[in-house]
Short mmCIF file of C-alpha atoms in Angstrom, two decimals:
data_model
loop_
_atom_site.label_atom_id
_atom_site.label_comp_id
_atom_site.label_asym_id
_atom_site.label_seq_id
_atom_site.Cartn_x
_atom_site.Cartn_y
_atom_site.Cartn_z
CA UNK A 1 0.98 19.20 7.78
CA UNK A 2 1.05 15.68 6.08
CA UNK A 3 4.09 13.93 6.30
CA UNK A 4 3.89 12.72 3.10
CA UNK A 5 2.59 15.06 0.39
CA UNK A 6 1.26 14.48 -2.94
CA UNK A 7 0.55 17.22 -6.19
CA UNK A 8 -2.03 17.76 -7.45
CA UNK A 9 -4.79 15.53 -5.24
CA UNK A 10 -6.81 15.75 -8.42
CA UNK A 11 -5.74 16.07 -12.32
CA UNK A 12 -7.88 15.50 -15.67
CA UNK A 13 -6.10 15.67 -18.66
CA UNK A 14 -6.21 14.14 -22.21
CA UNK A 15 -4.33 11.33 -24.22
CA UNK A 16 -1.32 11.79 -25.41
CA UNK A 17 -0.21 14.89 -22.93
CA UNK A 18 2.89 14.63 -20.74
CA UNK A 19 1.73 14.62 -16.64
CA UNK A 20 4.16 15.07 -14.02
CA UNK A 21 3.04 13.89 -10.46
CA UNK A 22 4.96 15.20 -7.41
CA UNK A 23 5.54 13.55 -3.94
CA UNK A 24 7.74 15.32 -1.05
CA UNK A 25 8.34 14.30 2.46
CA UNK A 26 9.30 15.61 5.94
CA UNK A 27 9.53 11.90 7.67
CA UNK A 28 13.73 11.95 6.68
CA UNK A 29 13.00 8.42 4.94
CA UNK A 30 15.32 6.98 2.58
CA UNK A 31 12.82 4.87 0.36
CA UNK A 32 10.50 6.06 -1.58
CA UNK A 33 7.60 4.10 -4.13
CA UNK A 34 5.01 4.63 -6.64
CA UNK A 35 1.82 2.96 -6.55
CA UNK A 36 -1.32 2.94 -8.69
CA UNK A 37 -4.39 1.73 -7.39
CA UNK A 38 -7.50 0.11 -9.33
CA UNK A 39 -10.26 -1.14 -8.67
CA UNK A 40 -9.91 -5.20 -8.31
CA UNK A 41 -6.10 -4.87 -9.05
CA UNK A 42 -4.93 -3.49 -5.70
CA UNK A 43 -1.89 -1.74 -5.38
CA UNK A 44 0.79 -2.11 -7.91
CA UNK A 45 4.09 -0.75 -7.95
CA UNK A 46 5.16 1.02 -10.50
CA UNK A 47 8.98 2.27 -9.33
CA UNK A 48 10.75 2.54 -6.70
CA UNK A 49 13.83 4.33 -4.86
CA UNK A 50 16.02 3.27 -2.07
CA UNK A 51 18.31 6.70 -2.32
CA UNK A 52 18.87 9.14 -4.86
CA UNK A 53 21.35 7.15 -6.70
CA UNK A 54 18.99 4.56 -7.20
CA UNK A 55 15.86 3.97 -8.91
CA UNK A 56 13.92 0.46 -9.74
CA UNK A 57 10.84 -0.81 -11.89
CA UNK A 58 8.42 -2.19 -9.97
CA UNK A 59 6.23 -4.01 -11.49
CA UNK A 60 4.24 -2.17 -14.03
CA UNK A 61 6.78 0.97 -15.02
CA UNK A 62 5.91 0.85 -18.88
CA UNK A 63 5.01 4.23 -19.78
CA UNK A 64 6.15 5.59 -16.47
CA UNK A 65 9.37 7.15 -15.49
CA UNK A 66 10.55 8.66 -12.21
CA UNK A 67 12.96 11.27 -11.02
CA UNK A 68 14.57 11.34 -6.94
CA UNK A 69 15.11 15.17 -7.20
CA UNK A 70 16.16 14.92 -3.88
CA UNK A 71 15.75 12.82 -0.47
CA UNK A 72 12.71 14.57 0.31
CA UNK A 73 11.44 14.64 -3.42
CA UNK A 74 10.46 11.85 -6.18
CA UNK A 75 8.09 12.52 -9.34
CA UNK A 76 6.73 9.79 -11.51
CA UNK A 77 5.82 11.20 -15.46
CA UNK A 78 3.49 9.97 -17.80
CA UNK A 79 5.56 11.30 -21.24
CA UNK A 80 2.99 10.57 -23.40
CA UNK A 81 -0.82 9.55 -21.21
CA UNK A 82 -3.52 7.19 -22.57
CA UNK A 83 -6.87 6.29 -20.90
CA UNK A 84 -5.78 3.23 -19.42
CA UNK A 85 -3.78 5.09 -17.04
CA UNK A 86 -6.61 6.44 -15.66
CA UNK A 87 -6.27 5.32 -11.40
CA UNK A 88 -5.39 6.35 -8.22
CA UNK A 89 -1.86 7.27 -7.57
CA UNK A 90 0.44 6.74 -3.60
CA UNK A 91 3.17 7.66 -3.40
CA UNK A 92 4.44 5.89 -0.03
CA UNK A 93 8.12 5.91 2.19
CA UNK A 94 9.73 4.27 4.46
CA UNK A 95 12.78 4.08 6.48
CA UNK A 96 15.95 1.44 6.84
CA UNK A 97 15.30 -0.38 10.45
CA UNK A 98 13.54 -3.63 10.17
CA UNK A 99 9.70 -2.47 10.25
CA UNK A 100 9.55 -2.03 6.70
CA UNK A 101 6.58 -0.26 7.17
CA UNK A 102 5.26 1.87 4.55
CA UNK A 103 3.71 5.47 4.97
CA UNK A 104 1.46 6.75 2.53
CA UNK A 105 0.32 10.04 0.86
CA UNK A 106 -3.01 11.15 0.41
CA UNK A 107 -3.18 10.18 -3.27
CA UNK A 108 -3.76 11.96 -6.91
CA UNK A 109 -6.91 11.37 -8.94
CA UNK A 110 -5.76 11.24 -12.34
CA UNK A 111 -8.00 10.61 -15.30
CA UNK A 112 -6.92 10.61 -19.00
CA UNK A 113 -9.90 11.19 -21.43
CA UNK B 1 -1.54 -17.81 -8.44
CA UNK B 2 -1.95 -14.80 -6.96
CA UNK B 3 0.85 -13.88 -4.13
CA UNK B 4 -0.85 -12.23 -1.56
CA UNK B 5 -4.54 -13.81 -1.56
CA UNK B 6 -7.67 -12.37 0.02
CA UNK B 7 -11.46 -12.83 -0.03
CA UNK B 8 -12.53 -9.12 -1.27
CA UNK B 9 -15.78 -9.56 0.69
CA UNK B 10 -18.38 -7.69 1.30
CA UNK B 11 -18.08 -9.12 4.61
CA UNK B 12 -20.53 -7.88 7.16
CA UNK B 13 -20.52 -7.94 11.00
CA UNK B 14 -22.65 -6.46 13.68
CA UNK B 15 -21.57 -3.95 15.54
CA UNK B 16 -19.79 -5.18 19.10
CA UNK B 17 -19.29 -8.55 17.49
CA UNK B 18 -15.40 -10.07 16.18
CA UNK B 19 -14.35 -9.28 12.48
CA UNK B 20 -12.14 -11.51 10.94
CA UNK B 21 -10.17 -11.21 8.01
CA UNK B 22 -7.86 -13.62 6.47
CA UNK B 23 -5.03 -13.39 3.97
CA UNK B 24 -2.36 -15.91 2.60
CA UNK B 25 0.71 -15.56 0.78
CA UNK B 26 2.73 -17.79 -1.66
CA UNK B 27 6.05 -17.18 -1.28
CA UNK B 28 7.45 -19.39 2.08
CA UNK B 29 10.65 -16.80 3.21
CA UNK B 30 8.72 -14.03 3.65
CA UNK B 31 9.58 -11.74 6.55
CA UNK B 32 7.21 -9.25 6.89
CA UNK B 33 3.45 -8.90 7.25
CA UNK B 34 1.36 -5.68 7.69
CA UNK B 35 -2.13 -4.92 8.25
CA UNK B 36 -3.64 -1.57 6.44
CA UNK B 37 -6.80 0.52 6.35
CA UNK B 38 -8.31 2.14 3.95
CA UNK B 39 -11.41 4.13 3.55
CA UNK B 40 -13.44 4.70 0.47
CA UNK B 41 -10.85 7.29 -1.70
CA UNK B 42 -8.53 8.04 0.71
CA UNK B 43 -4.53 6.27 1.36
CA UNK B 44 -3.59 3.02 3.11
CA UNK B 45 -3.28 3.71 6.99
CA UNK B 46 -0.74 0.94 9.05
CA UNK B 47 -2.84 -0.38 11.82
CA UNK B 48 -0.58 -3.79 12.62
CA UNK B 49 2.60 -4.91 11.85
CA UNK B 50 3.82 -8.62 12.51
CA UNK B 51 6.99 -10.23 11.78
CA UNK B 52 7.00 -13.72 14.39
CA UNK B 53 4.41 -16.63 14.58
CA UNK B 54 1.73 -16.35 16.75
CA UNK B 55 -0.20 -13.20 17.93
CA UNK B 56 0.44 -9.55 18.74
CA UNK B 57 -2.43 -7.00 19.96
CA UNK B 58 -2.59 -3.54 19.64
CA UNK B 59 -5.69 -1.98 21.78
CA UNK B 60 -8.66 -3.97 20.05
CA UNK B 61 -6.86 -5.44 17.20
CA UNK B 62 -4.79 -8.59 16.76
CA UNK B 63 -3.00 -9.83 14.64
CA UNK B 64 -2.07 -14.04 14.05
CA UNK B 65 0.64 -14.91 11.95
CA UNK B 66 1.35 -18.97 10.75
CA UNK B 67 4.49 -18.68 8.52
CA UNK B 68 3.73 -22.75 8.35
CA UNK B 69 0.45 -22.25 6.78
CA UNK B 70 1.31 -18.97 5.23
CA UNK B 71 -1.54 -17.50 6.70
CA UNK B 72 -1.85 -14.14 8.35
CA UNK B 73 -4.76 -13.27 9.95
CA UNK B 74 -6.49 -9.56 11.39
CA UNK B 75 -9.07 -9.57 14.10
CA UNK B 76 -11.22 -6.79 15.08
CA UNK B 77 -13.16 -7.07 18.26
CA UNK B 78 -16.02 -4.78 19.27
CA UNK B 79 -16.50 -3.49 15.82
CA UNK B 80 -17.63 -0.31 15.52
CA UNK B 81 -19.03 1.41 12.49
CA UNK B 82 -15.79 3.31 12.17
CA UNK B 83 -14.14 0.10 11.01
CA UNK B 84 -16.40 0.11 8.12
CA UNK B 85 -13.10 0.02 5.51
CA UNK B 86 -11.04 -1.76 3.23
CA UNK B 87 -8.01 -3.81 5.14
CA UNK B 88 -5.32 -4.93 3.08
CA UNK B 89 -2.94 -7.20 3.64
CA UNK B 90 0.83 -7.03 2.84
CA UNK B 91 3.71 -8.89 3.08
CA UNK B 92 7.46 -8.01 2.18
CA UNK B 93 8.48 -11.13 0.09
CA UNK B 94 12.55 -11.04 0.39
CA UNK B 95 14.37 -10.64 3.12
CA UNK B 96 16.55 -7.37 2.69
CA UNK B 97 14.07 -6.40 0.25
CA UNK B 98 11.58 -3.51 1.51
CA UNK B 99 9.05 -4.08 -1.90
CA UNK B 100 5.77 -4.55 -0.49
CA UNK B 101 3.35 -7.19 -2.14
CA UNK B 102 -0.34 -6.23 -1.79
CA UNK B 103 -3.41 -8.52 -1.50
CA UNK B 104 -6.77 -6.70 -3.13
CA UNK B 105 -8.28 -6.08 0.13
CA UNK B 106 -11.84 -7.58 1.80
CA UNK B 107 -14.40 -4.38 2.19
CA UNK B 108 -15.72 -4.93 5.70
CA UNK B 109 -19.20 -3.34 6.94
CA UNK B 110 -20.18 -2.80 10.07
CA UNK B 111 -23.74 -3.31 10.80
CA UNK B 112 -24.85 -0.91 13.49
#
């Protein structure tokens, strides 16, 4: 099983509907991020979490929010989607010692017609 | 001026020959620097993590780090077709701070 999991892998919806993307893991990590990935543009964060108390913009979060459910558990929404949101989605963790290393999930497909 | 600079390639290399990829970075205290893989539509994969000038191997990668020159570097010897991937390059820009800053990537290809 992945130690990082990400629902749905795949999502196609239209503008202006509310998606909710889901990320859960089993590595015990405190730190948790959301990425979305373009083509040219990299990786850009969108938010982050270092525990459940606390939750950070990275730096693209406008028209994003997030939710640490849990530990294990943190969901980034789209309240309202439009087109340009359209991407590749990581969620990624990673732990306190001094690697910094980040672990990523296998990704969501999202396009927004 | 991009933070985390690399050329996005193609760059091609025959198979069993040395792949090089470079990458700088603007900001002078970082701390961190990490090597990933990616293939075409699937997630980042660590393959080398560096954190002290000069150069640390791991099977038949290395990696060189010049924190004077802000410069890290990835070499891949023997290529293999299997190494045909996307590497990016990231580096953790604040000390105490675990954000990751991403360069674009260079698309390798290797030439069997």
């Amino acid at each position: 099983d992945a130690d990082v999991t990400q629902t749905p892998r795949n999502r196609i919806t239209k503008t202006g509907k509310r998606i909710m993307l889901e990320c859960s893991q089993t590595k015990g990590h405190d730190r948790m991020y959301w990425y979305r990935q373009d083509p040219g543009l990299g990786l850009r964060l969108i938010y982050y979490s270092f525990d459940v108390k606390d939750i950070n913009k990275g730096e693209i979060s406008d028209g994003y929010s997030v939710s640490r459910q849990a530990q294990a558990k943190f969901s980034l929404s789209l309240e309202s989607a439009i087109p340009n949101q359209t991407a590749l989605y990581f969620c990624a963790t990673s732990d306190r010692t001094a690697i910094r290393a980040q672990h990523f999930g296998d990704g969501t497909r999202l396009s927004i017609l | 001026q991009k933070e985390v600079e690399q050329n996005s390639g193609p760059l091609s290399v025959p198979e069993g020959a040395i792949a090089s990829l470079n990458c700088t970075y603007s900001d002078r205290v970082s701390q961190s620097f990490f090597w990933y893989r990616q293939y075409s539509g699937k997630s980042p994969e660590l393959i080398m993590s560096i954190y002290s000038n000069g150069d640390k191997e791991d099977g038949r990668f290395t990696a060189q780090l010049n924190k004077a020159s802000q410069y890290v570097s990835l070499l891949i010897r023997d290529s293999q077709p299997s190494d045909s991937a996307t590497y990016l390059c990231a580096v953790s820009s604040n000390f105490g701070n675990e954000k990751l800053t991403f360069g674009t990537g260079t698309r390798l290809t290797i030439i069997p």
